[in-house]
């Protein structure tokens, strides 16, 4: 199977490396920045291109790992060029499969559910890959491909994927922001983040058995209004944080009525 | 050093076990529920009592591991009974050291910064212990004790400890709640929490180098209003969640003005 990878950002980079690792190295890597494409291409012995009209027309699979708002445009341009039998997929959590489906008869989605940073090595084989095929035949193709890349593959429709992406914002972006908030709160008092890391670790370890709601502890969960009042007072000069504290506490315990 | 442990809740339980493990088993364990005191006392060969007037009067150290709102009352009752030279400490993150300091000339705080569940084994030696002594002499005593219990000990005043406790609510209670929210969001679409666990794991692993703010990703961080708008629409029927999403996004990126 001949693969062309469009996009060499964080996701494209890791996906390209993983494809190569599994013996399916893309033949071409595209990025608007040739240097970026080149870096990945060199690592996996592919050809780097920075012009869509240099894209090989007869590959079997085109993987679009570009920014969400570029998917439709790239798909459109690509459609003028690649042969009719090609399968074209995007890798986005928030974009409808129709962003490629409107331009190709063989289309789908291959969405690795993880946060990618170029510098951090990742165990790609453990990342859940959510796939969707525009037809049964394409779904089977993507399933087989994904199962070579990861031990965890799920067939997920557009609606489910978009919900997963929303949940991922809560579990990743918002959690990370809570870590920032904590760090900033104690830094103001001259304390090191090290003091909080074992607590963060235990918080994470506890959810491994999959029941966070049942493990909820803290002042809101036990209806400890006195402690909550003291915390809200401590946040008086930080109104945005105070509001986040208040809203999250009421969400944990809807019986609390906090002003 | 003779130690009496007052309280056999989650924290009391783990602290009692750890003291014994380090060769400093309490001689008595107190709980209002004799059965609870008995369970821990049996494990560490201590005596269980459920009446404060049965507490031994001549111990060197009394550790109050009781609920925050019971500390002052217990300290008051204990003051009538124990000898003047005794050191009395509480273990609370939110309570002033004066809750014991008002009743004893030798007082302090010994606050293990962790979330405790009776069922879960813990590596107590890695839990940061925050100590405060009412005098230099008592601080040294507590420091020596704490250093036998854990590899990470910090001297922290009342203000700092109360800020740490507030930060702990963000990093533990609120993070756990975000995990619940994510689980609930995808459960509604028939999806398993397993799909999100690797993402939670990576989120946690990333902060190990201590710079969560610099690692912030997601639609809010990159000012992706289109994705945020779609997420807010998806949460239209869940107004409390929608508000949490909105507030956290604006906190991540103060340039966003979301309604």
Coordinates of C-alpha atoms in Angstrom, one line a residue:
Chain A
X1 CA 0.0 0.0 0.0
X2 CA 1.4 3.4 -1.1
X3 CA 0.8 6.1 1.4
X4 CA 1.2 9.9 1.1
X5 CA 1.2 11.9 4.3
X6 CA -0.1 15.5 4.0
X7 CA 1.0 17.5 7.0
X8 CA 4.1 17.3 9.2
X9 CA 2.9 19.0 12.4
X10 CA 2.9 17.3 15.8
X11 CA 0.4 14.6 14.8
X12 CA 1.8 14.2 11.3
X13 CA 5.3 13.8 12.7
X14 CA 4.3 11.0 15.2
X15 CA 2.0 9.3 12.7
X16 CA 4.7 9.3 10.0
X17 CA 7.2 7.8 12.4
X18 CA 4.8 5.1 13.5
X19 CA 3.8 4.2 9.9
X20 CA 7.5 3.7 9.1
X21 CA 8.0 1.7 12.3
X22 CA 5.2 -0.6 11.2
X23 CA 6.7 -1.1 7.7
X24 CA 4.3 1.3 6.0
X25 CA 6.4 4.4 5.6
X26 CA 4.8 7.1 3.5
X27 CA 6.4 7.7 0.1
X28 CA 5.9 11.4 0.3
X29 CA 5.5 13.9 3.1
X30 CA 3.9 17.3 2.3
X31 CA 4.2 20.4 4.3
X32 CA 3.9 24.1 3.2
X33 CA 7.2 24.5 5.0
X34 CA 9.7 22.3 3.1
X35 CA 12.1 22.2 6.1
X36 CA 9.4 20.7 8.2
X37 CA 8.4 18.1 5.6
X38 CA 12.1 17.4 5.1
X39 CA 12.9 16.7 8.7
X40 CA 10.2 13.9 8.9
X41 CA 10.9 12.7 5.4
X42 CA 14.6 12.2 6.1
X43 CA 13.8 10.2 9.2
X44 CA 11.6 7.8 7.3
X45 CA 13.2 7.8 3.9
X46 CA 10.3 9.5 2.2
X47 CA 10.3 12.4 -0.3
X48 CA 9.5 15.9 1.0
X49 CA 7.3 18.2 -1.0
X50 CA 5.9 21.6 -0.3
X51 CA 3.7 22.0 -3.4
X52 CA 0.4 20.1 -3.6
X53 CA 0.9 19.7 -7.4
X54 CA 4.0 17.6 -6.7
X55 CA 1.9 15.1 -4.8
X56 CA 2.0 11.7 -6.3
X57 CA -1.3 11.0 -8.1
X58 CA -1.4 7.2 -7.8
X59 CA -1.0 6.4 -4.1
X60 CA -3.5 4.1 -2.4
X61 CA -4.0 6.2 0.7
X62 CA -3.7 9.9 1.4
X63 CA -3.7 10.9 5.1
X64 CA -4.5 14.6 5.8
X65 CA -2.9 15.6 9.1
X66 CA -3.4 19.3 8.6
X67 CA -5.1 22.0 10.7
X68 CA -8.9 21.5 11.0
X69 CA -9.7 24.7 9.0
X70 CA -7.3 23.6 6.2
X71 CA -8.9 20.1 5.6
X72 CA -11.6 21.1 3.2
X73 CA -9.3 23.3 1.1
X74 CA -6.6 20.7 0.9
X75 CA -9.1 18.0 0.0
X76 CA -10.5 20.1 -2.8
X77 CA -7.1 20.8 -4.3
X78 CA -6.1 17.2 -3.9
X79 CA -9.3 16.0 -5.6
X80 CA -8.2 17.6 -8.9
X81 CA -5.0 15.7 -8.8
X82 CA -5.2 12.2 -7.3
X83 CA -6.7 9.2 -9.1
X84 CA -10.3 8.1 -8.5
X85 CA -9.6 4.9 -6.6
X86 CA -7.6 6.5 -3.9
X87 CA -8.7 6.4 -0.2
X88 CA -8.5 9.8 1.4
X89 CA -8.8 10.3 5.2
X90 CA -8.4 13.1 7.7
X91 CA -7.2 12.8 11.3
X92 CA -9.3 15.4 13.0
X93 CA -11.5 15.0 16.1
X94 CA -13.8 17.9 15.3
X95 CA -14.2 17.7 11.5
X96 CA -17.0 15.8 9.8
X97 CA -15.9 13.0 7.6
X98 CA -17.7 14.8 4.8
X99 CA -14.9 17.4 4.6
X100 CA -13.2 14.7 2.6
X101 CA -16.3 12.8 1.6
X102 CA -17.6 15.8 -0.5
X103 CA -14.5 15.5 -2.7
X104 CA -13.7 11.8 -2.9
X105 CA -15.8 8.6 -3.3
X106 CA -13.4 6.7 -1.1
X107 CA -13.0 8.5 2.2
X108 CA -12.8 8.1 5.9
X109 CA -11.3 9.3 9.2
X110 CA -8.3 8.0 11.2
X111 CA -8.3 9.9 14.5
X112 CA -5.6 9.0 17.1
X113 CA -6.9 10.1 20.4
X114 CA -3.9 11.7 22.1
X115 CA -2.1 15.0 22.6
X116 CA 1.1 15.2 20.6
X117 CA 4.2 17.3 21.1
X118 CA 7.0 16.9 18.7
X119 CA 9.7 16.7 21.4
X120 CA 8.0 14.0 23.5
X121 CA 8.4 10.4 22.5
X122 CA 5.1 8.5 22.6
X123 CA 4.1 4.8 22.8
X124 CA 1.9 5.0 19.7
X125 CA 0.9 1.4 20.0
X126 CA -1.2 2.2 23.1
X127 CA -3.0 5.2 21.6
X128 CA -6.7 4.6 20.8
X129 CA -7.3 5.1 17.1
X130 CA -10.9 6.0 16.1
X131 CA -11.7 5.1 12.5
X132 CA -14.6 5.8 10.2
X133 CA -15.0 4.5 6.7
X134 CA -17.3 6.1 4.1
X135 CA -18.2 2.6 3.0
X136 CA -17.9 -0.9 4.5
X137 CA -15.0 -1.6 2.2
X138 CA -13.1 1.5 3.2
X139 CA -13.8 0.8 6.9
X140 CA -12.3 -2.6 6.6
X141 CA -9.2 -1.1 5.0
X142 CA -8.8 1.5 7.7
X143 CA -9.5 -1.1 10.4
X144 CA -6.7 -3.3 9.1
X145 CA -4.3 -0.3 8.9
X146 CA -5.2 1.0 12.3
X147 CA -4.7 -2.4 13.9
X148 CA -1.2 -2.5 12.7
X149 CA -0.5 0.9 14.3
X150 CA -2.2 0.4 17.6
X151 CA -3.5 -2.3 19.9
X152 CA -6.7 -0.2 20.6
X153 CA -8.9 0.6 17.6
X154 CA -12.5 1.7 17.7
X155 CA -15.1 2.3 15.0
X156 CA -16.7 5.6 15.8
X157 CA -19.2 7.7 13.8
X158 CA -18.9 11.5 13.3
X159 CA -21.2 12.3 16.2
X160 CA -19.3 10.1 18.6
X161 CA -15.9 11.4 17.5
X162 CA -17.0 15.0 18.0
X163 CA -18.2 14.1 21.5
X164 CA -14.9 12.4 22.2
X165 CA -13.1 15.5 21.1
X166 CA -15.2 17.6 23.5
X167 CA -14.5 15.2 26.4
X168 CA -10.8 15.2 25.5
X169 CA -10.8 19.0 26.0
X170 CA -12.0 18.4 29.5
X171 CA -9.7 15.6 30.3
X172 CA -6.6 17.1 28.7
X173 CA -6.7 20.8 28.1
X174 CA -8.8 21.7 31.2
X175 CA -7.0 19.3 33.5
X176 CA -3.7 20.8 32.4
X177 CA -5.0 24.2 33.1
X178 CA -6.0 23.2 36.6
X179 CA -2.4 22.0 37.1
X180 CA -1.3 25.5 36.0
X181 CA -3.7 27.2 38.4
X182 CA -2.5 25.1 41.3
X183 CA 1.1 25.9 40.5
X184 CA 0.5 29.6 40.2
X185 CA -1.5 29.6 43.5
X186 CA 1.3 28.1 45.5
X187 CA 4.1 29.9 43.7
X188 CA 2.6 33.2 45.0
X189 CA 3.4 31.8 48.5
X190 CA 6.9 30.8 47.6
X191 CA 6.1 27.0 47.4
X192 CA 7.4 24.5 44.9
X193 CA 5.1 22.5 42.5
X194 CA 7.0 19.4 43.6
X195 CA 4.8 19.4 46.7
X196 CA 1.7 18.8 44.6
X197 CA 3.0 16.3 42.2
X198 CA 2.4 13.2 44.3
X199 CA -1.2 14.3 44.8
X200 CA -1.6 14.8 41.0
X201 CA -0.1 11.3 40.5
X202 CA -2.5 9.7 43.0
X203 CA -5.4 11.6 41.4
X204 CA -4.5 10.1 38.1
X205 CA -3.8 6.6 39.5
X206 CA -7.1 6.4 41.2
X207 CA -9.1 6.7 38.0
X208 CA -7.4 3.7 36.4
X209 CA -10.3 1.5 37.6
X210 CA -12.7 3.8 35.8
X211 CA -15.0 5.3 38.4
X212 CA -14.0 8.9 39.0
X213 CA -17.5 9.9 40.2
X214 CA -17.4 7.4 43.0
X215 CA -13.9 8.6 44.1
X216 CA -14.9 12.2 44.4
X217 CA -13.6 13.7 47.6
X218 CA -13.0 17.2 49.0
X219 CA -15.0 20.1 50.5
X220 CA -17.7 20.2 47.8
X221 CA -18.3 16.4 47.8
X222 CA -18.8 16.4 51.5
X223 CA -20.8 19.6 51.6
X224 CA -18.2 21.3 53.8
X225 CA -19.5 24.9 53.4
X226 CA -17.0 26.3 56.0
X227 CA -14.0 25.3 54.0
X228 CA -15.5 26.3 50.7
X229 CA -16.3 29.8 52.2
X230 CA -12.7 30.1 53.3
X231 CA -11.4 29.1 49.9
X232 CA -13.8 31.6 48.1
X233 CA -12.5 34.3 50.4
X234 CA -8.9 33.4 49.6
X235 CA -9.8 33.9 45.9
X236 CA -11.5 37.2 46.4
X237 CA -8.8 39.0 44.4
X238 CA -8.9 36.5 41.6
X239 CA -12.5 36.7 40.5
X240 CA -12.1 34.5 37.4
X241 CA -10.6 31.7 39.5
X242 CA -13.2 32.2 42.2
X243 CA -15.9 31.7 39.7
X244 CA -14.2 28.5 38.4
X245 CA -14.0 27.2 42.0
X246 CA -17.6 28.1 42.6
X247 CA -18.9 26.5 39.4
X248 CA -16.9 23.3 39.7
X249 CA -18.0 22.9 43.4
X250 CA -21.6 23.3 42.5
X251 CA -21.1 20.8 39.6
X252 CA -19.6 18.3 42.0
X253 CA -22.4 18.8 44.6
X254 CA -25.6 20.3 43.1
X255 CA -27.0 20.7 46.6
X256 CA -24.5 23.5 47.3
X257 CA -25.8 27.0 46.6
X258 CA -22.7 29.2 46.6
X259 CA -22.6 33.0 46.0
Chain B
X1 CA 8.8 8.5 72.1
X2 CA 5.3 7.5 73.1
X3 CA 2.6 8.4 70.6
X4 CA -1.1 8.5 70.8
X5 CA -3.2 8.7 67.6
X6 CA -6.5 10.4 67.9
X7 CA -8.7 9.5 64.9
X8 CA -8.8 6.4 62.7
X9 CA -10.3 7.7 59.5
X10 CA -8.6 7.5 56.1
X11 CA -5.6 9.7 57.1
X12 CA -5.4 8.3 60.7
X13 CA -5.4 4.8 59.3
X14 CA -2.5 5.3 56.8
X15 CA -0.6 7.4 59.3
X16 CA -0.9 4.8 62.0
X17 CA 0.3 2.1 59.7
X18 CA 3.3 4.2 58.6
X19 CA 4.3 5.1 62.1
X20 CA 4.3 1.4 63.0
X21 CA 6.3 0.6 59.8
X22 CA 8.9 3.1 60.9
X23 CA 9.2 1.7 64.4
X24 CA 7.1 4.3 66.1
X25 CA 3.7 2.6 66.5
X26 CA 1.2 4.6 68.6
X27 CA 0.4 3.0 71.9
X28 CA -3.2 4.0 71.7
X29 CA -5.6 4.6 68.8
X30 CA -8.8 6.6 69.6
X31 CA -12.0 6.7 67.5
X32 CA -15.5 7.5 68.6
X33 CA -16.3 4.1 66.9
X34 CA -14.5 1.5 68.9
X35 CA -14.6 -0.9 65.9
X36 CA -12.8 1.5 63.7
X37 CA -10.1 2.2 66.4
X38 CA -9.9 -1.6 66.9
X39 CA -9.2 -2.4 63.3
X40 CA -6.2 -0.1 63.1
X41 CA -5.0 -0.8 66.7
X42 CA -5.0 -4.6 66.0
X43 CA -2.9 -4.1 62.9
X44 CA -0.2 -2.1 64.8
X45 CA -0.5 -3.8 68.2
X46 CA -1.9 -0.7 69.9
X47 CA -4.7 -0.3 72.4
X48 CA -8.1 0.9 71.0
X49 CA -10.1 3.4 73.0
X50 CA -13.4 5.2 72.2
X51 CA -13.5 7.5 75.2
X52 CA -11.3 10.5 75.5
X53 CA -11.0 10.0 79.2
X54 CA -9.3 6.7 78.6
X55 CA -6.5 8.4 76.7
X56 CA -3.1 7.9 78.3
X57 CA -2.0 11.2 80.0
X58 CA 1.7 10.9 79.8
X59 CA 2.5 10.3 76.1
X60 CA 5.1 12.5 74.4
X61 CA 3.1 13.2 71.2
X62 CA -0.6 13.4 70.5
X63 CA -1.6 13.4 66.8
X64 CA -5.1 14.7 66.1
X65 CA -6.2 13.1 62.8
X66 CA -9.9 14.1 63.2
X67 CA -12.3 16.0 61.1
X68 CA -11.4 19.7 60.7
X69 CA -14.5 20.9 62.7
X70 CA -13.7 18.5 65.6
X71 CA -10.1 19.6 66.1
X72 CA -10.7 22.5 68.5
X73 CA -13.2 20.5 70.6
X74 CA -11.0 17.5 70.9
X75 CA -8.0 19.7 71.7
X76 CA -10.0 21.4 74.5
X77 CA -11.0 18.1 76.1
X78 CA -7.6 16.6 75.7
X79 CA -6.0 19.7 77.4
X80 CA -7.8 18.8 80.7
X81 CA -6.2 15.4 80.6
X82 CA -2.7 15.2 79.2
X83 CA 0.4 16.4 81.0
X84 CA 1.9 19.8 80.4
X85 CA 5.0 18.7 78.5
X86 CA 3.2 16.9 75.8
X87 CA 3.5 18.0 72.1
X88 CA 0.0 18.1 70.4
X89 CA -0.3 18.4 66.6
X90 CA -3.2 18.3 64.1
X91 CA -3.0 17.0 60.6
X92 CA -5.3 19.4 58.8
X93 CA -4.6 21.5 55.7
X94 CA -7.2 24.1 56.4
X95 CA -7.1 24.6 60.2
X96 CA -4.9 27.1 61.9
X97 CA -2.2 25.7 64.2
X98 CA -3.8 27.8 66.9
X99 CA -6.7 25.4 67.0
X100 CA -4.2 23.3 69.1
X101 CA -2.0 26.2 70.1
X102 CA -4.8 27.8 72.1
X103 CA -4.9 24.8 74.4
X104 CA -1.3 23.6 74.6
X105 CA 2.1 25.2 75.1
X106 CA 3.7 22.6 72.9
X107 CA 1.9 22.4 69.6
X108 CA 2.3 22.1 65.9
X109 CA 1.0 20.7 62.6
X110 CA 1.9 17.6 60.7
X111 CA 0.1 17.7 57.3
X112 CA 0.7 14.9 54.8
X113 CA -0.3 16.3 51.4
X114 CA -2.1 13.5 49.8
X115 CA -5.6 12.1 49.3
X116 CA -6.3 9.0 51.3
X117 CA -8.7 6.1 50.8
X118 CA -8.6 3.3 53.3
X119 CA -8.7 0.6 50.6
X120 CA -5.8 1.9 48.5
X121 CA -2.3 1.1 49.5
X122 CA 0.0 4.1 49.4
X123 CA 3.7 4.7 49.3
X124 CA 3.8 6.9 52.3
X125 CA 7.5 7.5 52.1
X126 CA 6.9 9.6 49.0
X127 CA 4.1 11.8 50.4
X128 CA 5.2 15.4 51.1
X129 CA 4.8 16.1 54.8
X130 CA 4.3 19.8 55.7
X131 CA 5.2 20.6 59.3
X132 CA 4.9 23.6 61.6
X133 CA 6.1 23.9 65.2
X134 CA 4.8 26.4 67.7
X135 CA 8.4 26.8 68.8
X136 CA 11.8 26.2 67.4
X137 CA 12.2 23.2 69.7
X138 CA 8.9 21.6 68.6
X139 CA 9.7 22.3 65.0
X140 CA 12.9 20.3 65.3
X141 CA 11.1 17.5 67.0
X142 CA 8.4 17.3 64.2
X143 CA 11.1 17.7 61.5
X144 CA 12.9 14.6 62.9
X145 CA 9.7 12.6 63.1
X146 CA 8.5 13.6 59.6
X147 CA 11.9 12.8 58.1
X148 CA 11.5 9.2 59.4
X149 CA 8.1 9.0 57.8
X150 CA 8.8 10.5 54.4
X151 CA 11.6 11.5 52.1
X152 CA 10.0 14.9 51.4
X153 CA 9.4 17.2 54.3
X154 CA 8.8 20.9 54.2
X155 CA 8.4 23.6 56.9
X156 CA 5.4 25.6 56.0
X157 CA 3.5 28.3 57.9
X158 CA -0.3 28.5 58.4
X159 CA -0.8 30.8 55.4
X160 CA 1.2 28.6 53.1
X161 CA -0.5 25.5 54.2
X162 CA -3.9 26.9 53.7
X163 CA -2.9 28.0 50.2
X164 CA -1.5 24.5 49.5
X165 CA -4.9 23.1 50.6
X166 CA -6.7 25.4 48.2
X167 CA -4.3 24.4 45.4
X168 CA -4.9 20.7 46.3
X169 CA -8.6 21.1 45.7
X170 CA -7.8 22.3 42.1
X171 CA -5.3 19.6 41.4
X172 CA -7.1 16.7 43.0
X173 CA -10.9 17.3 43.6
X174 CA -11.5 19.4 40.5
X175 CA -9.3 17.3 38.3
X176 CA -11.1 14.2 39.4
X177 CA -14.4 15.9 38.6
X178 CA -13.2 16.8 35.1
X179 CA -12.5 13.1 34.7
X180 CA -16.1 12.3 35.7
X181 CA -17.4 14.9 33.3
X182 CA -15.5 13.4 30.4
X183 CA -16.7 9.9 31.3
X184 CA -20.3 11.1 31.4
X185 CA -20.0 13.0 28.2
X186 CA -18.9 10.0 26.2
X187 CA -21.0 7.5 28.1
X188 CA -24.1 9.3 26.6
X189 CA -22.8 8.3 23.2
X190 CA -22.1 4.7 24.1
X191 CA -18.4 5.1 24.4
X192 CA -16.0 3.5 26.9
X193 CA -13.8 5.6 29.3
X194 CA -10.9 3.3 28.2
X195 CA -10.6 5.4 25.1
X196 CA -9.7 8.5 27.2
X197 CA -7.3 6.9 29.7
X198 CA -4.2 7.1 27.6
X199 CA -4.9 10.8 27.1
X200 CA -5.3 11.4 30.8
X201 CA -2.1 9.5 31.4
X202 CA -0.2 11.6 28.9
X203 CA -1.7 14.8 30.4
X204 CA -0.3 13.8 33.8
X205 CA 3.0 12.6 32.5
X206 CA 3.6 15.9 30.7
X207 CA 3.5 17.9 33.9
X208 CA 6.3 15.9 35.5
X209 CA 8.8 18.5 34.3
X210 CA 6.8 21.1 36.1
X211 CA 5.7 23.5 33.4
X212 CA 1.9 23.0 32.8
X213 CA 1.4 26.5 31.6
X214 CA 3.9 26.1 28.8
X215 CA 2.3 22.9 27.7
X216 CA -1.2 24.2 27.4
X217 CA -2.8 23.1 24.1
X218 CA -6.4 22.9 22.7
X219 CA -8.9 25.2 21.2
X220 CA -8.8 27.9 23.9
X221 CA -5.0 28.1 23.9
X222 CA -4.8 28.5 20.1
X223 CA -7.8 30.9 20.0
X224 CA -9.8 28.5 17.8
X225 CA -13.2 30.2 18.1
X226 CA -14.8 27.9 15.6
X227 CA -14.2 24.7 17.6
X228 CA -15.1 26.5 20.9
X229 CA -18.4 27.6 19.4
X230 CA -19.1 24.1 18.3
X231 CA -18.3 22.7 21.7
X232 CA -20.5 25.3 23.4
X233 CA -23.4 24.4 21.1
X234 CA -22.9 20.7 21.9
X235 CA -23.3 21.7 25.6
X236 CA -26.4 23.7 25.1
X237 CA -28.6 21.3 27.1
X238 CA -26.0 21.1 29.9
X239 CA -25.8 24.7 31.0
X240 CA -23.7 24.1 34.1
X241 CA -21.1 22.3 32.1
X242 CA -21.3 24.9 29.3
X243 CA -20.5 27.6 31.9
X244 CA -17.5 25.6 33.2
X245 CA -16.3 25.1 29.6
X246 CA -16.7 28.8 29.0
X247 CA -15.0 30.0 32.2
X248 CA -12.0 27.5 31.9
X249 CA -11.5 28.5 28.2
X250 CA -11.4 32.2 29.1
X251 CA -9.1 31.5 32.0
X252 CA -6.7 29.7 29.6
X253 CA -6.9 32.5 27.1
X254 CA -8.0 35.8 28.5
X255 CA -8.2 37.3 24.9
X256 CA -11.3 35.1 24.3
X257 CA -14.6 36.8 24.9
X258 CA -17.1 34.0 24.9
X259 CA -20.9 34.3 25.5

